RNA sequence: GGUGACGUGGCCAAGUGGUUAAGGCGAGGGUCUGCAAAACCCUUAUUCGGCGGUUCGAAUCCGCCCGUCACCUCCA
């Protein structure tokens, strides 16, 4: 109960951005003074506990280790970036400005291999799969980073940082032109992953390189082997080691210290441990990162239920077998927003075993939210029209203003006072409060989704009880309901419209045919000719994939994806 | 072997010291409907891997045991 959930600072929408001289502008100051921002709590891998989120300043600086574009992005990637996108969106929803950077490791052994595999230049392979990344992430509503950084575009900066580390005695050049970071020069090494020196030496599968002064030392710069891409450097032709590119890109885009660093939990060691060593050694600023935010792995279930006890789950990238985002969405049975909801259905830090059954369950869940929204919108239009008609009737003899409205109220005092609307209003507020409380607690998206369930149920209660005579309060209530639903869903990036399906608009001729059939069916129903009505409904279903619903306000139809 | 995490209903998953253990899917019953669809209502864990302990009180804290997962492999 630490926070009083104030009305969240909403992102200014396009409509309102035109003139906002009263609001302090984005630059440095947040919309709300720092001290007044709500207390968000974030689990920090480094301390192993949830901590109050206190950013260094504004905007909140966030960096996420991106991917090596060597293949089609899979569901593990989808989860990682959906989670970090959700963090970013939610921070914005809570009134924080953010600056979000994400990299592509576009040169690496695996990329060289991908190029060979496909008979194209490594750079072309990298570009191809970078495009796949944007395509797929766009579909699950992951917003592009404020800036994407590419290793191949940071070579000079990387060389600069490597040289700096050498100059400060944290790195050394060996014969052959490789440069290693000296782990013993950084006493705090191991603080993120909780490993001490012995632990790293005893069981570790480190292949000792005789040129290393210490077995834990790692490469900052690797000399080029024949046929490999290379760049000139003070130490000869070569390319950056792993790790150093992230330290460099953070430094050059966000500065010496940042608020949030995200990535998969598999990167804790050695990648992030090494990043800390490099960055803090170079800048002498501690800590390099305020909050380490690691997302759990997504793995595939065992193939054979029989051998289920044998523990056969395999992390996607490890098993060599993975499910791509594209393949999941290909059939059209899984709306992209529902996939995102599935990926957010479990806490981000937990490992998630992929389950098609649960994914399909989430599709139903998401469809229910979408249905709630669509119904509320439909009734809103109906109610508004109804009111307008009433007013028109009243207008002639009364010569105008407010007559119709007044009359409706006078005839239906119970509706006019809006008891149901007041109840709904409270329920909307409760849903928002629950949602925010859940998300404030280390981004508990699972709980947040249940707040959406509850919200949808309460809205359904309201819409199913709307009578024949709507009032202005009805319209207002429906507007508020849709706005709240959109507000909360958007805060975590879940769209409530399947924009891909909606995009496939029917041509006018087909639409006209469908509507003609529906009109025929309405006539048949009026005649109580049920067999004819059913025949038409079946025809619509079979031939046009149209699902028909008879509502008190008339027939409603939609086209199914398949 | 070392490091970190976890084990909650048929499936998934919140909750981590205190009135009735969220939510989704599934299942059963009902309301509405000409029939559907959708929606709504009710039911579905005396119990939180096992055994001990701390406590007035534990799924929640401690110990042991059993089981699972991730990392120590330039894999997100």
Short mmCIF file of N, CA and C in Angstrom, two decimals, chain A residues 10-138:
data_model
loop_
_atom_site.label_atom_id
_atom_site.label_comp_id
_atom_site.label_asym_id
_atom_site.label_seq_id
_atom_site.Cartn_x
_atom_site.Cartn_y
_atom_site.Cartn_z
N UNK A 10 -0.55 10.38 -18.43
CA UNK A 10 -0.73 9.77 -19.74
C UNK A 10 0.23 10.37 -20.74
N UNK A 11 0.60 9.54 -21.65
CA UNK A 11 1.39 10.06 -22.74
C UNK A 11 0.52 11.01 -23.53
N UNK A 12 1.08 12.10 -23.90
CA UNK A 12 0.27 13.02 -24.68
C UNK A 12 -0.01 12.38 -26.02
N UNK A 13 -1.22 12.40 -26.37
CA UNK A 13 -1.58 11.81 -27.64
C UNK A 13 -1.34 12.81 -28.76
N UNK A 14 -1.37 12.30 -29.97
CA UNK A 14 -1.13 13.17 -31.12
C UNK A 14 -2.04 14.39 -31.08
N UNK A 15 -3.27 14.13 -30.69
CA UNK A 15 -4.25 15.20 -30.75
C UNK A 15 -3.88 16.36 -29.84
N UNK A 16 -3.20 16.07 -28.77
CA UNK A 16 -2.96 17.14 -27.80
C UNK A 16 -1.55 17.70 -27.83
N UNK A 17 -0.75 17.18 -28.72
CA UNK A 17 0.64 17.64 -28.70
C UNK A 17 0.82 19.03 -29.29
N UNK A 18 -0.16 19.45 -30.04
CA UNK A 18 0.00 20.70 -30.77
C UNK A 18 0.44 21.85 -29.87
N UNK A 19 -0.28 22.03 -28.81
CA UNK A 19 0.01 23.19 -27.97
C UNK A 19 0.05 22.72 -26.53
N UNK A 20 1.18 22.84 -25.95
CA UNK A 20 1.28 22.36 -24.57
C UNK A 20 2.19 23.25 -23.75
N UNK A 21 2.04 24.53 -23.95
CA UNK A 21 2.99 25.44 -23.32
C UNK A 21 2.90 25.38 -21.80
N UNK A 22 1.77 24.92 -21.30
CA UNK A 22 1.64 24.87 -19.84
C UNK A 22 2.48 23.77 -19.22
N UNK A 23 2.69 22.72 -19.99
CA UNK A 23 3.46 21.59 -19.45
C UNK A 23 4.95 21.82 -19.68
N UNK A 24 5.74 21.53 -18.69
CA UNK A 24 7.18 21.58 -18.91
C UNK A 24 7.54 20.57 -20.00
N UNK A 25 8.31 20.95 -20.92
CA UNK A 25 8.59 20.03 -22.02
C UNK A 25 9.62 18.97 -21.70
N UNK A 26 9.53 17.95 -22.51
CA UNK A 26 10.29 16.72 -22.22
C UNK A 26 11.74 16.89 -21.77
N UNK A 27 12.43 17.77 -22.41
CA UNK A 27 13.89 17.80 -22.30
C UNK A 27 14.44 17.16 -21.04
N UNK A 28 14.49 17.88 -19.96
CA UNK A 28 15.07 17.31 -18.75
C UNK A 28 14.00 16.90 -17.76
N UNK A 29 13.08 17.78 -17.52
CA UNK A 29 12.12 17.55 -16.45
C UNK A 29 11.03 16.58 -16.86
N UNK A 30 10.73 15.66 -15.98
CA UNK A 30 9.60 14.78 -16.24
C UNK A 30 8.31 15.55 -16.02
N UNK A 31 7.23 14.98 -16.50
CA UNK A 31 5.94 15.62 -16.33
C UNK A 31 5.64 15.83 -14.85
N UNK A 32 6.09 14.88 -14.05
CA UNK A 32 5.89 14.95 -12.62
C UNK A 32 7.25 15.10 -11.97
N UNK A 33 7.36 15.93 -10.96
CA UNK A 33 8.65 16.04 -10.28
C UNK A 33 9.11 14.68 -9.77
N UNK A 34 10.39 14.49 -9.76
CA UNK A 34 10.98 13.21 -9.40
C UNK A 34 10.41 12.65 -8.11
N UNK A 35 10.36 13.49 -7.11
CA UNK A 35 9.95 13.01 -5.79
C UNK A 35 8.50 12.55 -5.78
N UNK A 36 7.73 13.06 -6.72
CA UNK A 36 6.31 12.71 -6.68
C UNK A 36 5.96 11.50 -7.52
N UNK A 37 6.93 11.00 -8.22
CA UNK A 37 6.62 9.84 -9.04
C UNK A 37 6.32 8.65 -8.14
N UNK A 38 5.45 7.79 -8.61
CA UNK A 38 5.06 6.64 -7.82
C UNK A 38 6.24 5.70 -7.59
N UNK A 39 6.14 4.93 -6.57
CA UNK A 39 7.21 4.00 -6.27
C UNK A 39 7.05 2.69 -7.00
N UNK A 40 7.88 2.58 -7.99
CA UNK A 40 7.93 1.35 -8.75
C UNK A 40 9.04 0.52 -8.14
N UNK A 41 8.86 -0.76 -8.16
CA UNK A 41 9.91 -1.61 -7.61
C UNK A 41 10.42 -2.55 -8.71
N UNK A 42 11.72 -2.70 -8.75
CA UNK A 42 12.33 -3.54 -9.78
C UNK A 42 13.30 -4.51 -9.13
N UNK A 43 13.22 -5.73 -9.54
CA UNK A 43 14.16 -6.74 -9.05
C UNK A 43 15.49 -6.54 -9.76
N UNK A 44 16.53 -6.47 -8.96
CA UNK A 44 17.87 -6.24 -9.50
C UNK A 44 18.68 -7.52 -9.36
N UNK A 45 19.10 -8.04 -10.48
CA UNK A 45 19.86 -9.29 -10.45
C UNK A 45 21.09 -9.18 -9.55
N UNK A 46 21.67 -8.01 -9.54
CA UNK A 46 22.92 -7.86 -8.80
C UNK A 46 22.73 -7.99 -7.29
N UNK A 47 21.62 -7.45 -6.79
CA UNK A 47 21.40 -7.52 -5.34
C UNK A 47 20.48 -8.67 -4.95
N UNK A 48 19.90 -9.29 -5.93
CA UNK A 48 18.95 -10.38 -5.68
C UNK A 48 17.74 -9.91 -4.91
N UNK A 49 17.41 -8.64 -5.00
CA UNK A 49 16.15 -8.24 -4.38
C UNK A 49 15.45 -7.13 -5.16
N UNK A 50 14.22 -6.99 -4.81
CA UNK A 50 13.43 -5.92 -5.38
C UNK A 50 13.87 -4.63 -4.72
N UNK A 51 14.07 -3.60 -5.52
CA UNK A 51 14.49 -2.32 -4.98
C UNK A 51 13.54 -1.25 -5.50
N UNK A 52 13.38 -0.18 -4.73
CA UNK A 52 12.60 0.94 -5.25
C UNK A 52 13.31 1.48 -6.48
N UNK A 53 12.55 1.83 -7.48
CA UNK A 53 13.17 2.33 -8.69
C UNK A 53 13.42 3.83 -8.57
N UNK A 54 14.68 4.19 -8.48
CA UNK A 54 15.06 5.59 -8.42
C UNK A 54 16.04 5.85 -9.56
N UNK A 55 15.57 6.45 -10.64
CA UNK A 55 16.47 6.66 -11.77
C UNK A 55 17.50 7.73 -11.47
N UNK A 56 18.57 7.67 -12.23
CA UNK A 56 19.64 8.65 -12.08
C UNK A 56 19.14 10.04 -12.46
N UNK A 57 18.20 10.07 -13.39
CA UNK A 57 17.67 11.35 -13.86
C UNK A 57 16.71 11.07 -14.99
N UNK A 58 16.50 12.08 -15.81
CA UNK A 58 15.59 11.90 -16.93
C UNK A 58 16.27 12.29 -18.22
N UNK A 59 16.02 11.59 -19.28
CA UNK A 59 15.17 10.40 -19.33
C UNK A 59 15.83 9.21 -18.66
N UNK A 60 15.01 8.22 -18.33
CA UNK A 60 15.52 6.96 -17.81
C UNK A 60 16.34 6.30 -18.92
N UNK A 61 17.55 5.92 -18.58
CA UNK A 61 18.43 5.32 -19.59
C UNK A 61 18.35 3.81 -19.55
N UNK A 62 18.00 3.26 -20.67
CA UNK A 62 17.76 1.82 -20.74
C UNK A 62 18.47 1.22 -21.95
N UNK A 63 19.18 0.16 -21.69
CA UNK A 63 19.90 -0.53 -22.77
C UNK A 63 19.57 -2.01 -22.71
N UNK A 64 19.29 -2.57 -23.88
CA UNK A 64 18.98 -4.00 -23.92
C UNK A 64 19.90 -4.68 -24.92
N UNK A 65 20.49 -5.78 -24.49
CA UNK A 65 21.32 -6.54 -25.40
C UNK A 65 20.43 -7.14 -26.48
N UNK A 66 20.67 -6.72 -27.67
CA UNK A 66 19.86 -7.20 -28.79
C UNK A 66 20.36 -8.54 -29.27
N UNK A 67 20.08 -8.84 -30.50
CA UNK A 67 20.45 -10.17 -30.95
C UNK A 67 21.51 -10.13 -32.04
N UNK A 68 22.00 -11.31 -32.30
CA UNK A 68 22.91 -11.52 -33.41
C UNK A 68 22.05 -11.98 -34.57
N UNK A 69 21.89 -11.16 -35.58
CA UNK A 69 20.94 -11.49 -36.64
C UNK A 69 21.49 -12.57 -37.57
N UNK A 70 21.38 -13.78 -37.10
CA UNK A 70 21.96 -14.90 -37.84
C UNK A 70 20.89 -15.87 -38.26
N UNK A 71 19.64 -15.59 -37.91
CA UNK A 71 18.55 -16.50 -38.23
C UNK A 71 17.22 -15.79 -38.01
N UNK A 72 16.14 -16.46 -38.38
CA UNK A 72 14.83 -15.91 -38.11
C UNK A 72 14.63 -15.81 -36.60
N UNK A 73 14.12 -14.69 -36.11
CA UNK A 73 13.93 -14.58 -34.66
C UNK A 73 12.90 -15.60 -34.16
N UNK A 74 13.20 -16.17 -33.00
CA UNK A 74 12.31 -17.19 -32.45
C UNK A 74 11.54 -16.68 -31.24
N UNK A 75 10.76 -17.55 -30.67
CA UNK A 75 9.88 -17.13 -29.57
C UNK A 75 10.65 -16.66 -28.34
N UNK A 76 11.85 -17.19 -28.16
CA UNK A 76 12.67 -16.71 -27.05
C UNK A 76 13.02 -15.24 -27.24
N UNK A 77 13.33 -14.87 -28.46
CA UNK A 77 13.59 -13.46 -28.77
C UNK A 77 12.32 -12.65 -28.56
N UNK A 78 11.23 -13.20 -29.05
CA UNK A 78 9.95 -12.50 -28.93
C UNK A 78 9.67 -12.16 -27.48
N UNK A 79 9.91 -13.13 -26.63
CA UNK A 79 9.63 -12.90 -25.22
C UNK A 79 10.56 -11.81 -24.66
N UNK A 80 11.83 -11.94 -24.93
CA UNK A 80 12.79 -10.97 -24.39
C UNK A 80 12.41 -9.55 -24.78
N UNK A 81 12.14 -9.35 -26.06
CA UNK A 81 11.90 -7.98 -26.50
C UNK A 81 10.49 -7.51 -26.16
N UNK A 82 9.56 -8.44 -26.09
CA UNK A 82 8.22 -8.05 -25.63
C UNK A 82 8.28 -7.60 -24.17
N UNK A 83 9.05 -8.31 -23.39
CA UNK A 83 9.19 -7.95 -21.97
C UNK A 83 9.84 -6.57 -21.83
N UNK A 84 10.94 -6.37 -22.52
CA UNK A 84 11.62 -5.09 -22.36
C UNK A 84 10.81 -3.94 -22.95
N UNK A 85 10.08 -4.23 -24.00
CA UNK A 85 9.19 -3.22 -24.56
C UNK A 85 8.09 -2.88 -23.56
N UNK A 86 7.65 -3.88 -22.84
CA UNK A 86 6.61 -3.66 -21.84
C UNK A 86 7.14 -2.80 -20.69
N UNK A 87 8.36 -3.09 -20.30
CA UNK A 87 8.99 -2.28 -19.26
C UNK A 87 9.06 -0.82 -19.71
N UNK A 88 9.53 -0.65 -20.91
CA UNK A 88 9.65 0.70 -21.43
C UNK A 88 8.30 1.40 -21.54
N UNK A 89 7.32 0.71 -22.09
CA UNK A 89 5.99 1.32 -22.22
C UNK A 89 5.40 1.65 -20.87
N UNK A 90 5.60 0.75 -19.93
CA UNK A 90 5.00 0.99 -18.62
C UNK A 90 5.67 2.18 -17.93
N UNK A 91 6.97 2.28 -18.05
CA UNK A 91 7.67 3.43 -17.48
C UNK A 91 7.09 4.72 -18.06
N UNK A 92 6.88 4.71 -19.35
CA UNK A 92 6.31 5.89 -20.01
C UNK A 92 4.89 6.15 -19.49
N UNK A 93 4.15 5.09 -19.35
CA UNK A 93 2.78 5.21 -18.84
C UNK A 93 2.79 5.85 -17.46
N UNK A 94 3.81 5.52 -16.68
CA UNK A 94 3.91 6.06 -15.33
C UNK A 94 4.53 7.43 -15.29
N UNK A 95 4.78 7.99 -16.45
CA UNK A 95 5.23 9.37 -16.49
C UNK A 95 6.73 9.55 -16.61
N UNK A 96 7.47 8.46 -16.74
CA UNK A 96 8.91 8.59 -16.94
C UNK A 96 9.20 8.77 -18.42
N UNK A 97 10.10 9.63 -18.71
CA UNK A 97 10.64 9.67 -20.07
C UNK A 97 11.70 8.59 -20.13
N UNK A 98 11.83 7.97 -21.27
CA UNK A 98 12.87 6.94 -21.37
C UNK A 98 13.70 7.17 -22.62
N UNK A 99 14.90 6.69 -22.55
CA UNK A 99 15.73 6.61 -23.76
C UNK A 99 16.23 5.18 -23.83
N UNK A 100 15.83 4.49 -24.91
CA UNK A 100 16.00 3.05 -25.01
C UNK A 100 16.90 2.73 -26.20
N UNK A 101 18.00 2.05 -25.90
CA UNK A 101 18.95 1.70 -26.95
C UNK A 101 19.06 0.19 -27.04
N UNK A 102 19.15 -0.28 -28.25
CA UNK A 102 19.32 -1.72 -28.44
C UNK A 102 20.30 -1.97 -29.59
N UNK A 103 21.10 -2.99 -29.42
CA UNK A 103 22.15 -3.22 -30.42
C UNK A 103 21.86 -4.43 -31.30
N UNK A 104 22.58 -4.48 -32.39
CA UNK A 104 22.66 -5.70 -33.20
C UNK A 104 24.13 -6.07 -33.29
N UNK A 105 24.42 -7.30 -32.95
CA UNK A 105 25.78 -7.78 -33.11
C UNK A 105 25.88 -8.29 -34.54
N UNK A 106 26.20 -7.38 -35.44
CA UNK A 106 26.10 -7.73 -36.86
C UNK A 106 27.40 -8.25 -37.46
N UNK A 107 28.38 -8.52 -36.61
CA UNK A 107 29.55 -9.24 -37.11
C UNK A 107 29.98 -10.22 -36.02
N UNK A 108 30.15 -11.45 -36.42
CA UNK A 108 30.37 -12.50 -35.44
C UNK A 108 30.51 -13.82 -36.18
N UNK A 109 31.08 -14.81 -35.52
CA UNK A 109 31.31 -16.10 -36.17
C UNK A 109 30.03 -16.68 -36.75
N UNK A 110 28.95 -16.53 -35.99
CA UNK A 110 27.69 -17.13 -36.41
C UNK A 110 27.14 -16.46 -37.66
N UNK A 111 27.45 -15.19 -37.77
CA UNK A 111 26.98 -14.48 -38.96
C UNK A 111 27.78 -14.88 -40.16
N UNK A 112 29.06 -15.06 -39.93
CA UNK A 112 29.90 -15.54 -41.01
C UNK A 112 29.38 -16.91 -41.47
N UNK A 113 29.02 -17.73 -40.49
CA UNK A 113 28.48 -19.06 -40.81
C UNK A 113 27.16 -18.95 -41.57
N UNK A 114 26.34 -18.03 -41.14
CA UNK A 114 25.05 -17.86 -41.82
C UNK A 114 25.25 -17.44 -43.27
N UNK A 115 26.24 -16.58 -43.49
CA UNK A 115 26.53 -16.15 -44.84
C UNK A 115 26.96 -17.33 -45.71
N UNK A 116 27.84 -18.16 -45.14
CA UNK A 116 28.28 -19.35 -45.87
C UNK A 116 27.12 -20.28 -46.17
N UNK A 117 26.28 -20.47 -45.16
CA UNK A 117 25.14 -21.37 -45.29
C UNK A 117 24.24 -20.95 -46.43
N UNK A 118 24.06 -19.65 -46.58
CA UNK A 118 23.13 -19.16 -47.58
C UNK A 118 23.83 -18.65 -48.83
N UNK A 119 25.13 -18.79 -48.86
CA UNK A 119 25.87 -18.39 -50.04
C UNK A 119 25.82 -16.90 -50.30
N UNK A 120 25.78 -16.13 -49.25
CA UNK A 120 25.78 -14.67 -49.42
C UNK A 120 26.82 -14.07 -48.48
N UNK A 121 27.08 -12.80 -48.70
CA UNK A 121 28.05 -12.12 -47.84
C UNK A 121 27.51 -12.06 -46.42
N UNK A 122 28.40 -12.18 -45.43
CA UNK A 122 27.95 -12.10 -44.03
C UNK A 122 27.13 -10.84 -43.76
N UNK A 123 27.57 -9.73 -44.33
CA UNK A 123 26.84 -8.49 -44.06
C UNK A 123 25.42 -8.55 -44.61
N UNK A 124 25.27 -9.28 -45.71
CA UNK A 124 23.94 -9.41 -46.30
C UNK A 124 23.06 -10.30 -45.44
N UNK A 125 23.67 -11.36 -44.91
CA UNK A 125 22.93 -12.24 -44.00
C UNK A 125 22.47 -11.45 -42.78
N UNK A 126 23.38 -10.64 -42.24
CA UNK A 126 23.03 -9.83 -41.07
C UNK A 126 21.88 -8.90 -41.39
N UNK A 127 21.94 -8.31 -42.57
CA UNK A 127 20.88 -7.37 -42.92
C UNK A 127 19.55 -8.09 -43.10
N UNK A 128 19.62 -9.25 -43.73
CA UNK A 128 18.39 -10.02 -43.96
C UNK A 128 17.68 -10.32 -42.64
N UNK A 129 18.45 -10.79 -41.67
CA UNK A 129 17.80 -11.18 -40.41
C UNK A 129 17.52 -10.00 -39.49
N UNK A 130 18.19 -8.91 -39.77
CA UNK A 130 17.82 -7.69 -39.05
C UNK A 130 16.43 -7.27 -39.52
N UNK A 131 16.23 -7.40 -40.82
CA UNK A 131 14.90 -7.07 -41.35
C UNK A 131 13.83 -8.01 -40.79
N UNK A 132 14.19 -9.28 -40.66
CA UNK A 132 13.24 -10.22 -40.06
C UNK A 132 12.88 -9.79 -38.64
N UNK A 133 13.89 -9.32 -37.95
CA UNK A 133 13.65 -8.85 -36.58
C UNK A 133 12.59 -7.74 -36.58
N UNK A 134 12.81 -6.75 -37.41
CA UNK A 134 11.88 -5.62 -37.42
C UNK A 134 10.47 -6.04 -37.84
N UNK A 135 10.43 -6.92 -38.81
CA UNK A 135 9.12 -7.39 -39.28
C UNK A 135 8.36 -8.09 -38.15
N UNK A 136 9.03 -9.04 -37.49
CA UNK A 136 8.33 -9.84 -36.48
C UNK A 136 8.04 -9.05 -35.21
N UNK A 137 8.99 -8.24 -34.80
CA UNK A 137 8.75 -7.47 -33.58
C UNK A 137 7.65 -6.44 -33.80
N UNK A 138 7.59 -5.92 -34.99
CA UNK A 138 6.51 -5.00 -35.31
C UNK A 138 5.16 -5.68 -35.14
#
